[in-house]
PDB file of N, CA and C in Angstrom:
ATOM      1  N   UNK E  93     251.342 -42.010-121.475  1.00 71.00           N
ATOM      2  CA  UNK E  93     251.610 -41.014-122.493  1.00 71.00           C
ATOM      3  C   UNK E  93     250.310 -40.459-123.054  1.00 71.00           C
ATOM      4  N   UNK E  94     249.347 -41.279-123.388  1.00 74.00           N
ATOM      5  CA  UNK E  94     248.082 -40.768-123.932  1.00 74.00           C
ATOM      6  C   UNK E  94     247.310 -40.038-122.847  1.00 74.00           C
ATOM      7  N   UNK E  95     247.485 -40.474-121.596  1.00 78.00           N
ATOM      8  CA  UNK E  95     246.834 -39.840-120.484  1.00 78.00           C
ATOM      9  C   UNK E  95     247.351 -38.430-120.278  1.00 78.00           C
ATOM     10  N   UNK E  96     248.680 -38.235-120.436  1.00 81.00           N
ATOM     11  CA  UNK E  96     249.244 -36.912-120.298  1.00 81.00           C
ATOM     12  C   UNK E  96     248.773 -35.984-121.403  1.00 81.00           C
ATOM     13  N   UNK E  97     248.667 -36.516-122.636  1.00 80.00           N
ATOM     14  CA  UNK E  97     248.201 -35.746-123.749  1.00 80.00           C
ATOM     15  C   UNK E  97     246.765 -35.316-123.558  1.00 80.00           C
ATOM     16  N   UNK E  98     245.936 -36.246-123.095  1.00 84.00           N
ATOM     17  CA  UNK E  98     244.524 -35.932-122.841  1.00 84.00           C
ATOM     18  C   UNK E  98     244.402 -34.917-121.712  1.00 84.00           C
ATOM     19  N   UNK E  99     245.206 -35.071-120.702  1.00 86.00           N
ATOM     20  CA  UNK E  99     245.193 -34.134-119.577  1.00 86.00           C
ATOM     21  C   UNK E  99     245.597 -32.723-120.032  1.00 86.00           C
ATOM     22  N   UNK E 100     246.629 -32.660-120.857  1.00 85.00           N
ATOM     23  CA  UNK E 100     247.068 -31.352-121.399  1.00 85.00           C
ATOM     24  C   UNK E 100     245.995 -30.750-122.312  1.00 85.00           C
ATOM     25  N   UNK E 101     245.342 -31.590-123.114  1.00 87.00           N
ATOM     26  CA  UNK E 101     244.291 -31.088-124.015  1.00 87.00           C
ATOM     27  C   UNK E 101     243.130 -30.581-123.195  1.00 87.00           C
ATOM     28  N   UNK E 102     242.775 -31.296-122.126  1.00 87.00           N
ATOM     29  CA  UNK E 102     241.666 -30.883-121.268  1.00 87.00           C
ATOM     30  C   UNK E 102     241.988 -29.555-120.570  1.00 87.00           C
ATOM     31  N   UNK E 103     243.221 -29.416-120.129  1.00 88.00           N
ATOM     32  CA  UNK E 103     243.641 -28.191-119.514  1.00 88.00           C
ATOM     33  C   UNK E 103     243.599 -27.012-120.479  1.00 88.00           C
ATOM     34  N   UNK E 104     244.079 -27.251-121.708  1.00 89.00           N
ATOM     35  CA  UNK E 104     244.028 -26.198-122.755  1.00 89.00           C
ATOM     36  C   UNK E 104     242.575 -25.832-123.084  1.00 89.00           C
ATOM     37  N   UNK E 105     241.746 -26.850-123.164  1.00 91.00           N
ATOM     38  CA  UNK E 105     240.327 -26.581-123.468  1.00 91.00           C
ATOM     39  C   UNK E 105     239.671 -25.783-122.359  1.00 91.00           C
ATOM     40  N   UNK E 106     239.998 -26.068-121.121  1.00 91.00           N
ATOM     41  CA  UNK E 106     239.485 -25.336-119.998  1.00 91.00           C
ATOM     42  C   UNK E 106     239.938 -23.859-120.050  1.00 91.00           C
ATOM     43  N   UNK E 107     241.212 -23.651-120.362  1.00 93.00           N
ATOM     44  CA  UNK E 107     241.749 -22.287-120.500  1.00 93.00           C
ATOM     45  C   UNK E 107     241.076 -21.554-121.590  1.00 93.00           C
ATOM     46  N   UNK E 108     240.912 -22.190-122.749  1.00 92.00           N
ATOM     47  CA  UNK E 108     240.228 -21.575-123.886  1.00 92.00           C
ATOM     48  C   UNK E 108     238.775 -21.208-123.507  1.00 92.00           C
ATOM     49  N   UNK E 109     238.127 -22.110-122.822  1.00 93.00           N
ATOM     50  CA  UNK E 109     236.742 -21.846-122.379  1.00 93.00           C
ATOM     51  C   UNK E 109     236.666 -20.651-121.430  1.00 93.00           C
ATOM     52  N   UNK E 110     237.618 -20.531-120.536  1.00 94.00           N
ATOM     53  CA  UNK E 110     237.680 -19.384-119.622  1.00 94.00           C
ATOM     54  C   UNK E 110     237.858 -18.079-120.393  1.00 94.00           C
ATOM     55  N   UNK E 111     238.827 -18.106-121.338  1.00 94.00           N
ATOM     56  CA  UNK E 111     239.109 -16.911-122.156  1.00 94.00           C
ATOM     57  C   UNK E 111     237.903 -16.516-122.975  1.00 94.00           C
ATOM     58  N   UNK E 112     237.234 -17.491-123.577  1.00 95.00           N
ATOM     59  CA  UNK E 112     236.042 -17.196-124.397  1.00 95.00           C
ATOM     60  C   UNK E 112     234.963 -16.625-123.520  1.00 95.00           C
ATOM     61  N   UNK E 113     234.740 -17.144-122.316  1.00 95.00           N
ATOM     62  CA  UNK E 113     233.763 -16.574-121.383  1.00 95.00           C
ATOM     63  C   UNK E 113     234.098 -15.132-120.999  1.00 95.00           C
ATOM     64  N   UNK E 114     235.363 -14.841-120.727  1.00 96.00           N
ATOM     65  CA  UNK E 114     235.760 -13.463-120.402  1.00 96.00           C
ATOM     66  C   UNK E 114     235.524 -12.553-121.594  1.00 96.00           C
ATOM     67  N   UNK E 115     235.884 -12.968-122.752  1.00 96.00           N
ATOM     68  CA  UNK E 115     235.692 -12.118-123.952  1.00 96.00           C
ATOM     69  C   UNK E 115     234.212 -11.889-124.192  1.00 96.00           C
ATOM     70  N   UNK E 116     233.385 -12.871-123.888  1.00 95.00           N
ATOM     71  CA  UNK E 116     231.955 -12.703-124.042  1.00 95.00           C
ATOM     72  C   UNK E 116     231.433 -11.627-123.074  1.00 95.00           C
ATOM     73  N   UNK E 117     231.971 -11.609-121.849  1.00 96.00           N
ATOM     74  CA  UNK E 117     231.574 -10.580-120.896  1.00 96.00           C
ATOM     75  C   UNK E 117     232.018  -9.194-121.366  1.00 96.00           C
ATOM     76  N   UNK E 118     233.243  -9.138-121.925  1.00 97.00           N
ATOM     77  CA  UNK E 118     233.734  -7.850-122.458  1.00 97.00           C
ATOM     78  C   UNK E 118     232.858  -7.361-123.583  1.00 97.00           C
ATOM     79  N   UNK E 119     232.526  -8.260-124.513  1.00 96.00           N
ATOM     80  CA  UNK E 119     231.652  -7.889-125.639  1.00 96.00           C
ATOM     81  C   UNK E 119     230.275  -7.436-125.144  1.00 96.00           C
ATOM     82  N   UNK E 120     229.729  -8.134-124.174  1.00 96.00           N
ATOM     83  CA  UNK E 120     228.452  -7.716-123.598  1.00 96.00           C
ATOM     84  C   UNK E 120     228.512  -6.330-122.946  1.00 96.00           C
ATOM     85  N   UNK E 121     229.587  -6.054-122.234  1.00 96.00           N
ATOM     86  CA  UNK E 121     229.761  -4.750-121.588  1.00 96.00           C
ATOM     87  C   UNK E 121     229.862  -3.657-122.649  1.00 96.00           C
ATOM     88  N   UNK E 122     230.678  -3.896-123.662  1.00 97.00           N
ATOM     89  CA  UNK E 122     230.854  -2.850-124.724  1.00 97.00           C
ATOM     90  C   UNK E 122     229.522  -2.664-125.467  1.00 97.00           C
ATOM     91  N   UNK E 123     228.802  -3.722-125.715  1.00 96.00           N
ATOM     92  CA  UNK E 123     227.509  -3.606-126.424  1.00 96.00           C
ATOM     93  C   UNK E 123     226.532  -2.756-125.592  1.00 96.00           C
ATOM     94  N   UNK E 124     226.458  -3.009-124.277  1.00 96.00           N
ATOM     95  CA  UNK E 124     225.581  -2.219-123.429  1.00 96.00           C
ATOM     96  C   UNK E 124     225.984  -0.746-123.387  1.00 96.00           C
ATOM     97  N   UNK E 125     227.296  -0.552-123.318  1.00 96.00           N
ATOM     98  CA  UNK E 125     227.828   0.839-123.281  1.00 96.00           C
ATOM     99  C   UNK E 125     227.485   1.589-124.530  1.00 96.00           C
ATOM    100  N   UNK E 126     227.732   0.958-125.659  1.00 96.00           N
ATOM    101  CA  UNK E 126     227.422   1.633-126.963  1.00 96.00           C
ATOM    102  C   UNK E 126     225.950   1.832-127.128  1.00 96.00           C
ATOM    103  N   UNK E 127     225.134   0.859-126.703  1.00 95.00           N
ATOM    104  CA  UNK E 127     223.669   0.993-126.788  1.00 95.00           C
ATOM    105  C   UNK E 127     223.200   2.172-125.944  1.00 95.00           C
ATOM    106  N   UNK E 128     223.716   2.297-124.737  1.00 94.00           N
ATOM    107  CA  UNK E 128     223.343   3.415-123.887  1.00 94.00           C
ATOM    108  C   UNK E 128     223.765   4.757-124.444  1.00 94.00           C
ATOM    109  N   UNK E 129     224.990   4.821-125.024  1.00 94.00           N
ATOM    110  CA  UNK E 129     225.479   6.042-125.632  1.00 94.00           C
ATOM    111  C   UNK E 129     224.618   6.447-126.806  1.00 94.00           C
ATOM    112  N   UNK E 130     224.260   5.506-127.650  1.00 94.00           N
ATOM    113  CA  UNK E 130     223.437   5.779-128.825  1.00 94.00           C
ATOM    114  C   UNK E 130     222.052   6.234-128.364  1.00 94.00           C
ATOM    115  N   UNK E 131     221.496   5.553-127.417  1.00 92.00           N
ATOM    116  CA  UNK E 131     220.164   5.944-126.926  1.00 92.00           C
ATOM    117  C   UNK E 131     220.184   7.336-126.353  1.00 92.00           C
ATOM    118  N   UNK E 132     221.232   7.669-125.573  1.00 91.00           N
ATOM    119  CA  UNK E 132     221.344   9.043-125.020  1.00 91.00           C
ATOM    120  C   UNK E 132     221.477  10.075-126.132  1.00 91.00           C
ATOM    121  N   UNK E 133     222.275   9.791-127.119  1.00 91.00           N
ATOM    122  CA  UNK E 133     222.483  10.741-128.210  1.00 91.00           C
ATOM    123  C   UNK E 133     221.226  10.929-129.033  1.00 91.00           C
ATOM    124  N   UNK E 134     220.509   9.851-129.293  1.00 91.00           N
ATOM    125  CA  UNK E 134     219.311   9.919-130.067  1.00 91.00           C
ATOM    126  C   UNK E 134     218.243  10.718-129.275  1.00 91.00           C
ATOM    127  N   UNK E 135     218.174  10.464-127.980  1.00 89.00           N
ATOM    128  CA  UNK E 135     217.258  11.219-127.146  1.00 89.00           C
ATOM    129  C   UNK E 135     217.536  12.668-127.110  1.00 89.00           C
ATOM    130  N   UNK E 136     218.815  13.025-127.037  1.00 89.00           N
ATOM    131  CA  UNK E 136     219.203  14.477-127.057  1.00 89.00           C
ATOM    132  C   UNK E 136     218.866  15.073-128.435  1.00 89.00           C
ATOM    133  N   UNK E 137     219.166  14.331-129.465  1.00 89.00           N
ATOM    134  CA  UNK E 137     218.871  14.836-130.833  1.00 89.00           C
ATOM    135  C   UNK E 137     217.404  15.124-131.006  1.00 89.00           C
ATOM    136  N   UNK E 138     216.571  14.173-130.558  1.00 90.00           N
ATOM    137  CA  UNK E 138     215.117  14.360-130.625  1.00 90.00           C
ATOM    138  C   UNK E 138     214.683  15.548-129.843  1.00 90.00           C
ATOM    139  N   UNK E 139     215.232  15.733-128.633  1.00 88.00           N
ATOM    140  CA  UNK E 139     214.905  16.900-127.805  1.00 88.00           C
ATOM    141  C   UNK E 139     215.310  18.187-128.470  1.00 88.00           C
ATOM    142  N   UNK E 140     216.479  18.220-129.051  1.00 85.00           N
ATOM    143  CA  UNK E 140     216.971  19.452-129.754  1.00 85.00           C
ATOM    144  C   UNK E 140     216.049  19.772-130.934  1.00 85.00           C
ATOM    145  N   UNK E 141     215.660  18.748-131.691  1.00 85.00           N
ATOM    146  CA  UNK E 141     214.815  18.997-132.859  1.00 85.00           C
ATOM    147  C   UNK E 141     213.439  19.512-132.410  1.00 85.00           C
ATOM    148  N   UNK E 142     212.885  18.883-131.403  1.00 85.00           N
ATOM    149  CA  UNK E 142     211.592  19.357-130.916  1.00 85.00           C
ATOM    150  C   UNK E 142     211.672  20.736-130.343  1.00 85.00           C
ATOM    151  N   UNK E 143     212.740  21.010-129.638  1.00 82.00           N
ATOM    152  CA  UNK E 143     212.893  22.367-129.065  1.00 82.00           C
ATOM    153  C   UNK E 143     213.038  23.408-130.174  1.00 82.00           C
ATOM    154  N   UNK E 144     213.793  23.090-131.224  1.00 76.00           N
ATOM    155  CA  UNK E 144     213.943  24.010-132.316  1.00 76.00           C
ATOM    156  C   UNK E 144     212.630  24.191-133.107  1.00 76.00           C
ATOM    157  N   UNK E 145     211.867  23.103-133.212  1.00 77.00           N
ATOM    158  CA  UNK E 145     210.624  23.170-133.976  1.00 77.00           C
ATOM    159  C   UNK E 145     209.526  23.914-133.247  1.00 77.00           C
ATOM    160  N   UNK E 146     209.480  23.787-131.927  1.00 82.00           N
ATOM    161  CA  UNK E 146     208.338  24.318-131.177  1.00 82.00           C
ATOM    162  C   UNK E 146     208.668  25.496-130.282  1.00 82.00           C
ATOM    163  N   UNK E 147     209.895  25.990-130.305  1.00 77.00           N
ATOM    164  CA  UNK E 147     210.222  27.171-129.560  1.00 77.00           C
ATOM    165  C   UNK E 147     209.872  28.341-130.424  1.00 77.00           C
ATOM    166  N   UNK E 148     209.074  29.264-129.912  1.00 73.00           N
ATOM    167  CA  UNK E 148     208.646  30.409-130.741  1.00 73.00           C
ATOM    168  C   UNK E 148     209.868  31.293-131.056  1.00 73.00           C
ATOM    169  N   UNK E 149     209.877  31.715-132.280  1.00 71.00           N
ATOM    170  CA  UNK E 149     210.951  32.592-132.743  1.00 71.00           C
ATOM    171  C   UNK E 149     210.543  34.040-132.381  1.00 71.00           C
ATOM    172  N   UNK E 150     211.350  34.751-131.611  1.00 70.00           N
ATOM    173  CA  UNK E 150     210.977  36.102-131.227  1.00 70.00           C
ATOM    174  C   UNK E 150     210.671  37.018-132.384  1.00 70.00           C
ATOM    175  N   UNK E 151     211.413  36.878-133.464  1.00 74.00           N
ATOM    176  CA  UNK E 151     211.163  37.731-134.635  1.00 74.00           C
ATOM    177  C   UNK E 151     209.833  37.421-135.260  1.00 74.00           C
ATOM    178  N   UNK E 152     209.495  36.131-135.283  1.00 70.00           N
ATOM    179  CA  UNK E 152     208.166  35.708-135.808  1.00 70.00           C
ATOM    180  C   UNK E 152     207.033  36.323-134.977  1.00 70.00           C
ATOM    181  N   UNK E 153     207.225  36.338-133.630  1.00 74.00           N
ATOM    182  CA  UNK E 153     206.221  36.917-132.784  1.00 74.00           C
ATOM    183  C   UNK E 153     206.080  38.402-133.065  1.00 74.00           C
ATOM    184  N   UNK E 154     207.183  39.111-133.318  1.00 76.00           N
ATOM    185  CA  UNK E 154     207.156  40.551-133.654  1.00 76.00           C
ATOM    186  C   UNK E 154     206.414  40.747-134.969  1.00 76.00           C
ATOM    187  N   UNK E 155     206.624  39.854-135.954  1.00 76.00           N
ATOM    188  CA  UNK E 155     205.926  39.997-137.232  1.00 76.00           C
ATOM    189  C   UNK E 155     204.452  39.787-137.047  1.00 76.00           C
ATOM    190  N   UNK E 156     204.087  38.799-136.263  1.00 78.00           N
ATOM    191  CA  UNK E 156     202.628  38.534-136.032  1.00 78.00           C
ATOM    192  C   UNK E 156     202.013  39.713-135.305  1.00 78.00           C
ATOM    193  N   UNK E 157     202.712  40.297-134.292  1.00 82.00           N
ATOM    194  CA  UNK E 157     202.158  41.468-133.619  1.00 82.00           C
ATOM    195  C   UNK E 157     202.025  42.650-134.582  1.00 82.00           C
ATOM    196  N   UNK E 158     203.001  42.837-135.453  1.00 83.00           N
ATOM    197  CA  UNK E 158     202.905  43.958-136.431  1.00 83.00           C
ATOM    198  C   UNK E 158     201.717  43.744-137.378  1.00 83.00           C
ATOM    199  N   UNK E 159     201.498  42.508-137.808  1.00 84.00           N
ATOM    200  CA  UNK E 159     200.382  42.277-138.689  1.00 84.00           C
ATOM    201  C   UNK E 159     199.043  42.477-137.939  1.00 84.00           C
ATOM    202  N   UNK E 160     198.978  42.076-136.700  1.00 86.00           N
ATOM    203  CA  UNK E 160     197.767  42.316-135.889  1.00 86.00           C
ATOM    204  C   UNK E 160     197.498  43.838-135.711  1.00 86.00           C
ATOM    205  N   UNK E 161     198.564  44.591-135.424  1.00 86.00           N
ATOM    206  CA  UNK E 161     198.412  46.023-135.284  1.00 86.00           C
ATOM    207  C   UNK E 161     197.960  46.687-136.572  1.00 86.00           C
ATOM    208  N   UNK E 162     198.534  46.194-137.692  1.00 83.00           N
ATOM    209  CA  UNK E 162     198.163  46.771-138.988  1.00 83.00           C
ATOM    210  C   UNK E 162     196.719  46.475-139.340  1.00 83.00           C
ATOM    211  N   UNK E 163     196.290  45.248-139.016  1.00 81.00           N
ATOM    212  CA  UNK E 163     194.891  44.887-139.314  1.00 81.00           C
ATOM    213  C   UNK E 163     193.907  45.636-138.399  1.00 81.00           C
ATOM    214  N   UNK E 164     194.371  45.980-137.198  1.00 81.00           N
ATOM    215  CA  UNK E 164     193.492  46.637-136.248  1.00 81.00           C
ATOM    216  C   UNK E 164     193.268  48.123-136.655  1.00 81.00           C
ATOM    217  N   UNK E 165     194.134  48.710-137.474  1.00 75.00           N
ATOM    218  CA  UNK E 165     193.985  50.110-137.825  1.00 75.00           C
ATOM    219  C   UNK E 165     192.913  50.374-138.802  1.00 75.00           C
TER     220      UNK E 165
END
């Protein structure tokens, strides 16, 4: 009787261990996926900010040219 109970408990513990291991793999996969998504979004955000900050504004170039022409007269 005690042997059957111990055998059942060992089987249940093995099943729980397997489930915990699988859930650990799922959590690891989701963590990597979210990390990669965040890294990609942050990279794109930085690229957009740098592009906006360092792309010359055509109207600003026109103003600078007008000032240069005015100073040259």
